[in-house]
Amino acid sequence: MQRLYDFIRRHPTGVDSLWALGLVGLTLLSVAGVTEGPAHFWAAVGIAVLYGVVVALRRRMPERMLLLAAALGVAQLAADVTVYPADFAMLVIIYTVAAHGGPRWASRLALVGGILAAPLAQIRWPLEDAGPGGRVFFTVVMALPFVLAWVLGDSVRTRRAYFAQLEERATRLEKEREAQAKVAVAAERARIARELHDVVAHNVSVMVVQADGAAYVLDSAPDQAKQALETISGTGRQALAEMRRLLGVLRTGDAPESGEYVPQPDVGQIEDLVEQVRGAGLTVDFRIEGTPRPLPSGVELTAYRIVQEALTNTRKHGGPEAGASVRLVYFDDGLGLLVEDDGRGASHELYEDGGADGRGHGLIGMRERVGMVGGTLDAGPRPGGGFRISALLPLKPAP
């Protein structure tokens, strides 16, 4: 059955042609028994054949076939060719035009023509045995199939339009979901790139400082050189572990069920970060004001990365005698960050570019992180030297 149905759908004109042949054949059988003369016979045959053309081509040219059917109806009335099986083509073309969804004038013409067909036929070939009431009843009964054919066709057209709209909407939503998924993937990869920059910039900076110190005291203080090498080793292993996790996400693109790609640092680890920086030779004053309390994960990660980037920039641009201070202030509605250094400093443009080797990160990355949580960032050189970074991170997510 499915193959037959598929064949019918692939060859609609062929199927309609078979129906047309059957309709013309029934009409010829009916006309063969009529004894009204050759003229009437050939007129009936010609009209029947043209009605067959209407049925055969109704799907390819519905409007033209409707006009042909109307012309055949007028010719049938003029030639006094009574109703034959071929007149069933009128019902077919009325349904087809109403269901086709073409010009509205064609649908209206089909409806009006169907309503007028029965009264005109009754006027042309009145019932001799029926009274006025019977003729009216018969006219209404004969007009009803034409009206029902139009109503059925118009309902099919409306249903098709509705399903087409649903399919279009589903397709549009699918495209929107794909676009949103691509945007989400791009945003996540950008976040991972920022994380990778922070990991590399911070840990490599610590390793460089420790390596320089170890080379300087290698002969005079072997114990300090050994301690510096141990710090380099531990920092390198930590950096490699974080980079493996980040690069593993970039390779696979698959997220764990928890929704987090890598373990995220928080505010509680800032003190460990400060101790690590102190071990690298930078003097850092760290203070916490207010009552510490749990914060949204995005705020904690942003605060950690800002402090990490600021201290990394201080080591890179502050000079050998630079010192820094880090303050965390817990407000009722937010978390304040203040990171300052008293080094020789660098120009604001250099910080914006992420330093001489920052490749476009630095303050730009800080502003992106702060903007993601709806906070504000103020950064620039301090009066008298050094650099200052101030950020306010709200506890409520950005609208």
Short mmCIF file of C-alpha atoms in Angstrom, two decimals:
data_model
loop_
_atom_site.label_atom_id
_atom_site.label_comp_id
_atom_site.label_asym_id
_atom_site.label_seq_id
_atom_site.Cartn_x
_atom_site.Cartn_y
_atom_site.Cartn_z
CA MET A 1 0.00 0.00 0.00
CA GLN A 2 2.82 2.40 0.78
CA ARG A 3 4.38 1.85 -2.64
CA LEU A 4 1.03 2.48 -4.31
CA TYR A 5 0.56 5.64 -2.26
CA ASP A 6 4.06 6.86 -3.16
CA PHE A 7 3.40 6.15 -6.85
CA ILE A 8 0.16 8.15 -6.73
CA ARG A 9 1.96 11.08 -5.10
CA ARG A 10 4.76 11.01 -7.69
CA HIS A 11 2.38 10.82 -10.70
CA PRO A 12 -0.70 12.94 -9.88
CA THR A 13 -1.42 13.84 -13.51
CA GLY A 14 -1.30 10.19 -14.59
CA VAL A 15 -3.75 9.20 -11.86
CA ASP A 16 -6.09 12.06 -12.80
CA SER A 17 -5.88 10.99 -16.44
CA LEU A 18 -7.07 7.50 -15.52
CA TRP A 19 -10.04 8.99 -13.66
CA ALA A 20 -10.75 11.20 -16.67
CA LEU A 21 -10.77 8.21 -19.02
CA GLY A 22 -13.20 6.40 -16.79
CA LEU A 23 -15.47 9.43 -16.61
CA VAL A 24 -15.44 9.91 -20.40
CA GLY A 25 -16.14 6.18 -20.89
CA LEU A 26 -19.21 6.27 -18.63
CA THR A 27 -20.45 9.35 -20.48
CA LEU A 28 -20.02 7.66 -23.87
CA LEU A 29 -22.01 4.68 -22.66
CA SER A 30 -24.78 6.99 -21.52
CA VAL A 31 -24.78 9.00 -24.76
CA ALA A 32 -24.87 5.84 -26.93
CA GLY A 33 -28.46 5.12 -25.91
CA VAL A 34 -29.72 8.62 -26.76
CA THR A 35 -31.62 9.00 -30.07
CA GLU A 36 -31.70 12.76 -30.51
CA GLY A 37 -29.63 12.93 -33.67
CA PRO A 38 -25.94 12.99 -34.63
CA ALA A 39 -25.47 16.67 -33.72
CA HIS A 40 -26.55 16.08 -30.16
CA PHE A 41 -24.36 12.96 -29.95
CA TRP A 42 -21.19 14.64 -31.14
CA ALA A 43 -21.85 17.71 -28.97
CA ALA A 44 -22.20 15.46 -25.92
CA VAL A 45 -19.06 13.53 -26.85
CA GLY A 46 -17.03 16.72 -27.35
CA ILE A 47 -18.18 18.18 -24.04
CA ALA A 48 -17.45 14.89 -22.27
CA VAL A 49 -13.93 14.73 -23.71
CA LEU A 50 -13.22 18.32 -22.66
CA TYR A 51 -14.54 17.57 -19.19
CA GLY A 52 -12.03 14.72 -19.14
CA VAL A 53 -9.29 17.22 -19.99
CA VAL A 54 -10.46 19.33 -17.04
CA VAL A 55 -10.08 16.38 -14.67
CA ALA A 56 -6.72 15.29 -16.14
CA LEU A 57 -5.09 18.74 -15.91
CA ARG A 58 -6.84 20.06 -12.79
CA ARG A 59 -3.68 20.03 -10.65
CA ARG A 60 -1.34 21.51 -13.23
CA MET A 61 -3.61 24.37 -14.36
CA PRO A 62 -6.46 24.69 -11.85
CA GLU A 63 -7.51 28.25 -12.77
CA ARG A 64 -7.50 27.57 -16.51
CA MET A 65 -9.41 24.32 -16.07
CA LEU A 66 -11.97 26.18 -13.96
CA LEU A 67 -12.56 28.66 -16.80
CA LEU A 68 -12.79 25.76 -19.26
CA ALA A 69 -15.34 24.00 -17.06
CA ALA A 70 -17.42 27.20 -16.81
CA ALA A 71 -17.31 27.59 -20.59
CA LEU A 72 -18.35 23.94 -21.04
CA GLY A 73 -21.27 24.46 -18.68
CA VAL A 74 -22.48 27.42 -20.74
CA ALA A 75 -21.99 25.42 -23.96
CA GLN A 76 -23.90 22.51 -22.46
CA LEU A 77 -26.83 24.79 -21.68
CA ALA A 78 -26.73 26.34 -25.16
CA ALA A 79 -26.45 22.99 -26.99
CA ASP A 80 -29.20 21.42 -24.87
CA VAL A 81 -26.86 18.61 -23.74
CA THR A 82 -28.45 17.26 -20.59
CA VAL A 83 -26.59 16.19 -17.47
CA TYR A 84 -24.22 13.23 -17.99
CA PRO A 85 -21.58 11.54 -15.77
CA ALA A 86 -18.98 13.90 -17.24
CA ASP A 87 -20.58 16.77 -15.30
CA PHE A 88 -18.98 15.27 -12.21
CA ALA A 89 -15.86 17.14 -13.40
CA MET A 90 -17.47 20.35 -12.13
CA LEU A 91 -17.42 19.04 -8.55
CA VAL A 92 -13.82 17.94 -9.00
CA ILE A 93 -12.58 21.29 -10.35
CA ILE A 94 -14.49 23.27 -7.71
CA TYR A 95 -12.82 21.21 -4.96
CA THR A 96 -9.42 21.51 -6.64
CA VAL A 97 -9.54 25.28 -7.02
CA ALA A 98 -10.72 25.76 -3.43
CA ALA A 99 -7.95 23.48 -2.10
CA HIS A 100 -5.20 24.77 -4.40
CA GLY A 101 -4.68 28.03 -2.56
CA GLY A 102 -4.30 30.07 -5.74
CA PRO A 103 -5.89 33.44 -6.52
CA ARG A 104 -8.95 34.23 -4.43
CA TRP A 105 -10.97 35.19 -7.50
CA ALA A 106 -10.73 31.60 -8.73
CA SER A 107 -12.05 30.25 -5.42
CA ARG A 108 -14.92 32.75 -5.41
CA LEU A 109 -15.75 31.98 -9.04
CA ALA A 110 -15.83 28.26 -8.25
CA LEU A 111 -18.23 28.83 -5.34
CA VAL A 112 -20.55 31.12 -7.31
CA GLY A 113 -20.48 28.81 -10.34
CA GLY A 114 -21.31 25.80 -8.19
CA ILE A 115 -24.25 27.58 -6.58
CA LEU A 116 -25.63 28.76 -9.95
CA ALA A 117 -25.17 25.41 -11.73
CA ALA A 118 -28.21 23.72 -10.19
CA PRO A 119 -30.67 26.65 -10.71
CA LEU A 120 -29.55 27.13 -14.34
CA ALA A 121 -29.93 23.42 -15.01
CA GLN A 122 -33.39 23.47 -13.48
CA ILE A 123 -34.37 26.42 -15.64
CA ARG A 124 -32.99 24.75 -18.78
CA TRP A 125 -34.37 21.29 -18.05
CA PRO A 126 -37.28 21.72 -15.64
CA LEU A 127 -38.94 18.77 -13.92
CA GLU A 128 -42.30 18.32 -15.54
CA ASP A 129 -43.88 16.17 -12.84
CA ALA A 130 -42.78 18.27 -9.81
CA GLY A 131 -44.56 21.37 -8.60
CA PRO A 132 -42.91 24.66 -7.68
CA GLY A 133 -42.05 23.39 -4.20
CA GLY A 134 -40.54 20.20 -5.57
CA ARG A 135 -38.45 22.10 -8.07
CA VAL A 136 -37.07 24.38 -5.37
CA PHE A 137 -36.28 21.40 -3.18
CA PHE A 138 -34.60 19.58 -6.05
CA THR A 139 -32.57 22.68 -6.92
CA VAL A 140 -31.36 23.02 -3.33
CA VAL A 141 -30.45 19.32 -3.17
CA MET A 142 -28.54 19.54 -6.45
CA ALA A 143 -26.68 22.71 -5.36
CA LEU A 144 -25.64 21.19 -2.03
CA PRO A 145 -22.86 18.90 -3.44
CA PHE A 146 -21.21 21.87 -5.17
CA VAL A 147 -21.21 23.88 -1.95
CA LEU A 148 -19.87 20.91 0.02
CA ALA A 149 -17.10 20.38 -2.54
CA TRP A 150 -16.01 24.00 -2.18
CA VAL A 151 -16.19 23.88 1.64
CA LEU A 152 -14.15 20.67 1.72
CA GLY A 153 -11.53 22.12 -0.63
CA ASP A 154 -11.26 25.36 1.34
CA SER A 155 -10.87 23.38 4.58
CA VAL A 156 -8.05 21.36 3.02
CA ARG A 157 -6.37 24.58 1.86
CA THR A 158 -6.60 26.06 5.36
CA ARG A 159 -5.23 22.89 6.91
CA ARG A 160 -2.32 22.75 4.47
CA ALA A 161 -1.49 26.39 5.15
CA TYR A 162 -1.59 25.73 8.89
CA PHE A 163 0.75 22.75 8.65
CA ALA A 164 3.06 24.69 6.31
CA GLN A 165 3.22 27.46 8.89
CA LEU A 166 4.02 24.94 11.63
CA GLU A 167 6.78 23.40 9.52
CA GLU A 168 8.23 26.82 8.76
CA ARG A 169 8.14 27.73 12.42
CA ALA A 170 9.76 24.44 13.42
CA THR A 171 12.48 24.98 10.81
CA ARG A 172 13.07 28.52 12.01
CA LEU A 173 13.25 27.42 15.64
CA GLU A 174 15.66 24.64 14.70
CA LYS A 175 17.91 27.15 12.94
CA GLU A 176 17.70 29.49 15.92
CA ARG A 177 18.63 26.66 18.28
CA GLU A 178 21.58 25.76 16.09
CA ALA A 179 22.67 29.40 16.00
CA GLN A 180 22.32 29.70 19.79
CA ALA A 181 24.29 26.49 20.25
CA LYS A 182 27.07 27.83 18.02
CA VAL A 183 27.11 31.12 19.95
CA ALA A 184 27.22 29.22 23.25
CA VAL A 185 30.11 27.07 22.00
CA ALA A 186 31.98 30.15 20.79
CA ALA A 187 31.40 31.92 24.11
CA GLU A 188 32.58 28.89 26.06
CA ARG A 189 35.67 28.57 23.91
CA ALA A 190 36.39 32.28 24.43
CA ARG A 191 36.03 31.73 28.19
CA ILE A 192 38.42 28.79 28.02
CA ALA A 193 40.85 30.92 26.00
CA ARG A 194 40.76 33.57 28.73
CA GLU A 195 41.30 30.89 31.36
CA LEU A 196 44.22 29.53 29.37
CA HIS A 197 45.73 33.01 29.07
CA ASP A 198 45.42 33.57 32.81
CA VAL A 199 46.94 30.18 33.63
CA VAL A 200 49.85 30.57 31.24
CA ALA A 201 50.56 34.23 32.02
CA HIS A 202 50.51 33.73 35.78
CA ASN A 203 52.36 30.44 36.11
CA VAL A 204 54.97 31.16 33.46
CA SER A 205 55.62 34.55 35.05
CA VAL A 206 56.20 32.86 38.41
CA MET A 207 58.51 30.33 36.79
CA VAL A 208 60.53 33.03 35.03
CA VAL A 209 60.97 35.03 38.24
CA GLN A 210 61.97 31.94 40.22
CA ALA A 211 64.38 30.84 37.48
CA ASP A 212 66.06 34.25 37.43
CA GLY A 213 66.37 34.17 41.22
CA ALA A 214 67.78 30.64 41.21
CA ALA A 215 70.39 31.59 38.61
CA TYR A 216 71.36 34.63 40.68
CA VAL A 217 71.85 32.76 44.00
CA LEU A 218 72.95 29.40 42.58
CA ASP A 219 76.56 29.80 43.75
CA SER A 220 76.08 31.89 46.87
CA ALA A 221 72.91 30.27 48.32
CA PRO A 222 72.32 26.77 46.97
CA ASP A 223 69.44 26.14 49.40
CA GLN A 224 67.51 29.14 48.06
CA ALA A 225 68.23 28.03 44.50
CA LYS A 226 66.95 24.55 45.32
CA GLN A 227 63.78 26.02 46.85
CA ALA A 228 63.25 28.17 43.74
CA LEU A 229 63.67 25.16 41.48
CA GLU A 230 61.10 23.24 43.56
CA THR A 231 58.70 26.16 43.17
CA ILE A 232 59.30 26.15 39.42
CA SER A 233 58.63 22.41 39.29
CA GLY A 234 55.40 22.64 41.27
CA THR A 235 54.16 25.65 39.33
CA GLY A 236 54.93 23.96 36.02
CA ARG A 237 53.07 20.79 36.99
CA GLN A 238 50.07 22.81 38.12
CA ALA A 239 50.08 24.79 34.87
CA LEU A 240 50.35 21.62 32.78
CA ALA A 241 47.47 19.99 34.66
CA GLU A 242 45.19 22.99 34.10
CA MET A 243 46.23 23.31 30.47
CA ARG A 244 45.50 19.61 29.85
CA ARG A 245 42.00 20.03 31.23
CA LEU A 246 41.35 23.16 29.20
CA LEU A 247 42.78 21.79 25.97
CA GLY A 248 40.92 18.53 26.49
CA VAL A 249 37.64 20.46 26.47
CA LEU A 250 38.66 22.28 23.29
CA ARG A 251 39.45 18.97 21.57
CA THR A 252 36.30 17.09 22.50
CA GLY A 253 33.76 19.92 22.81
CA ASP A 254 31.83 17.71 25.30
CA ALA A 255 30.77 19.08 28.64
CA PRO A 256 30.31 16.92 31.74
CA GLU A 257 26.84 16.51 33.16
CA SER A 258 27.65 18.96 35.95
CA GLY A 259 27.75 21.80 33.42
CA GLU A 260 31.29 22.92 34.40
CA TYR A 261 34.21 22.26 32.12
CA VAL A 262 37.03 22.68 34.62
CA PRO A 263 37.30 23.26 38.38
CA GLN A 264 36.96 27.00 38.92
CA PRO A 265 39.03 29.06 41.37
CA ASP A 266 37.15 31.06 43.99
CA VAL A 267 37.72 33.93 46.40
CA GLY A 268 39.03 31.55 49.07
CA GLN A 269 42.00 30.70 46.86
CA ILE A 270 43.10 34.34 46.47
CA GLU A 271 45.10 34.05 49.68
CA ASP A 272 46.94 31.03 48.24
CA LEU A 273 47.54 33.02 45.06
CA VAL A 274 49.01 35.88 47.10
CA GLU A 275 51.30 33.46 48.96
CA GLN A 276 52.48 32.04 45.66
CA VAL A 277 53.26 35.52 44.37
CA ARG A 278 55.09 36.35 47.58
CA GLY A 279 57.15 33.22 47.11
CA ALA A 280 58.09 34.52 43.68
CA GLY A 281 59.63 37.61 45.29
CA LEU A 282 56.86 40.20 45.09
CA THR A 283 55.83 41.94 48.30
CA VAL A 284 52.04 41.84 48.60
CA ASP A 285 49.84 43.29 51.34
CA PHE A 286 46.54 41.34 51.46
CA ARG A 287 43.51 42.47 53.47
CA ILE A 288 39.85 41.47 53.68
CA GLU A 289 37.23 43.94 54.90
CA GLY A 290 33.67 43.10 55.77
CA THR A 291 32.17 39.72 56.58
CA PRO A 292 33.13 36.98 54.10
CA ARG A 293 30.20 34.96 52.81
CA PRO A 294 29.41 32.64 49.89
CA LEU A 295 29.24 34.40 46.54
CA PRO A 296 27.93 33.40 43.09
CA SER A 297 30.44 31.21 41.27
CA GLY A 298 30.79 33.71 38.42
CA VAL A 299 31.64 36.52 40.84
CA GLU A 300 34.21 34.38 42.68
CA LEU A 301 35.92 33.31 39.46
CA THR A 302 35.97 36.90 38.16
CA ALA A 303 37.46 38.20 41.41
CA TYR A 304 40.20 35.54 41.39
CA ARG A 305 41.14 36.16 37.76
CA ILE A 306 41.26 39.95 38.23
CA VAL A 307 43.65 39.63 41.17
CA GLN A 308 45.72 37.05 39.27
CA GLU A 309 45.99 39.24 36.16
CA ALA A 310 46.76 42.38 38.18
CA LEU A 311 49.57 40.71 40.16
CA THR A 312 50.95 39.15 36.98
CA ASN A 313 51.08 42.60 35.35
CA THR A 314 52.78 44.01 38.44
CA ARG A 315 55.54 41.41 38.21
CA LYS A 316 55.95 42.01 34.49
CA HIS A 317 55.87 45.83 34.48
CA GLY A 318 56.42 46.99 38.08
CA GLY A 319 60.17 46.56 38.26
CA PRO A 320 62.37 44.68 40.76
CA GLU A 321 61.48 46.83 43.81
CA ALA A 322 57.73 46.94 43.24
CA GLY A 323 55.19 46.09 45.91
CA ALA A 324 51.47 45.50 45.67
CA SER A 325 48.40 45.56 47.84
CA VAL A 326 45.18 43.57 47.45
CA ARG A 327 41.95 44.49 49.22
CA LEU A 328 38.68 42.55 49.18
CA VAL A 329 35.69 44.46 50.53
CA TYR A 330 32.39 42.69 51.19
CA PHE A 331 29.47 45.09 50.76
CA ASP A 332 25.81 44.28 51.29
CA ASP A 333 25.13 44.11 47.58
CA GLY A 334 28.52 43.37 46.06
CA LEU A 335 32.19 42.60 46.31
CA GLY A 336 34.84 45.31 45.92
CA LEU A 337 38.36 44.68 44.64
CA LEU A 338 41.30 47.06 44.84
CA VAL A 339 44.72 46.02 43.53
CA GLU A 340 47.51 48.64 43.55
CA ASP A 341 51.24 48.60 43.02
CA ASP A 342 53.95 51.21 43.56
CA GLY A 343 56.28 50.12 40.83
CA ARG A 344 57.52 52.11 37.92
CA GLY A 345 54.32 51.11 36.14
CA ALA A 346 53.52 50.87 32.46
CA SER A 347 51.39 52.93 30.17
CA HIS A 348 47.63 52.33 30.16
CA GLU A 349 47.83 51.25 26.52
CA LEU A 350 50.39 48.57 27.38
CA TYR A 351 48.07 47.16 30.02
CA GLU A 352 45.15 47.29 27.60
CA ASP A 353 47.17 45.18 25.17
CA GLY A 354 48.10 42.69 27.87
CA GLY A 355 51.74 43.69 27.93
CA ALA A 356 54.40 43.27 25.35
CA ASP A 357 53.51 39.63 24.84
CA GLY A 358 49.88 39.66 25.90
CA ARG A 359 48.44 39.29 22.39
CA GLY A 360 45.34 41.38 23.08
CA HIS A 361 44.47 40.15 26.62
CA GLY A 362 45.03 41.98 29.93
CA LEU A 363 42.59 44.73 30.82
CA ILE A 364 40.42 43.78 27.86
CA GLY A 365 39.94 40.34 29.37
CA MET A 366 39.27 41.90 32.79
CA ARG A 367 36.57 44.17 31.35
CA GLU A 368 34.96 41.21 29.59
CA ARG A 369 34.85 39.20 32.81
CA VAL A 370 33.48 42.09 34.85
CA GLY A 371 30.90 42.87 32.18
CA MET A 372 29.67 39.25 32.21
CA VAL A 373 28.63 39.58 35.87
CA GLY A 374 27.28 43.13 35.45
CA GLY A 375 30.07 44.86 37.35
CA THR A 376 32.27 47.89 36.76
CA LEU A 377 36.03 48.21 36.34
CA ASP A 378 38.28 51.24 36.74
CA ALA A 379 41.95 50.91 35.85
CA GLY A 380 44.77 53.36 35.23
CA PRO A 381 48.09 54.74 36.44
CA ARG A 382 48.28 56.04 40.02
CA PRO A 383 49.41 59.58 40.80
CA GLY A 384 53.10 59.38 41.63
CA GLY A 385 53.69 56.05 39.95
CA GLY A 386 52.33 52.57 39.86
CA PHE A 387 49.03 51.20 38.63
CA ARG A 388 45.61 50.82 40.19
CA ILE A 389 42.74 48.44 39.38
CA SER A 390 39.38 48.82 41.09
CA ALA A 391 36.36 46.62 40.45
CA LEU A 392 32.87 46.32 41.89
CA LEU A 393 31.11 43.00 41.34
CA PRO A 394 27.38 42.88 42.16
CA LEU A 395 25.99 39.83 43.95
CA LYS A 396 22.95 39.71 41.67
CA PRO A 397 23.37 38.48 38.08
CA ALA A 398 23.36 41.04 35.31
CA PRO A 399 19.93 41.52 33.60
#
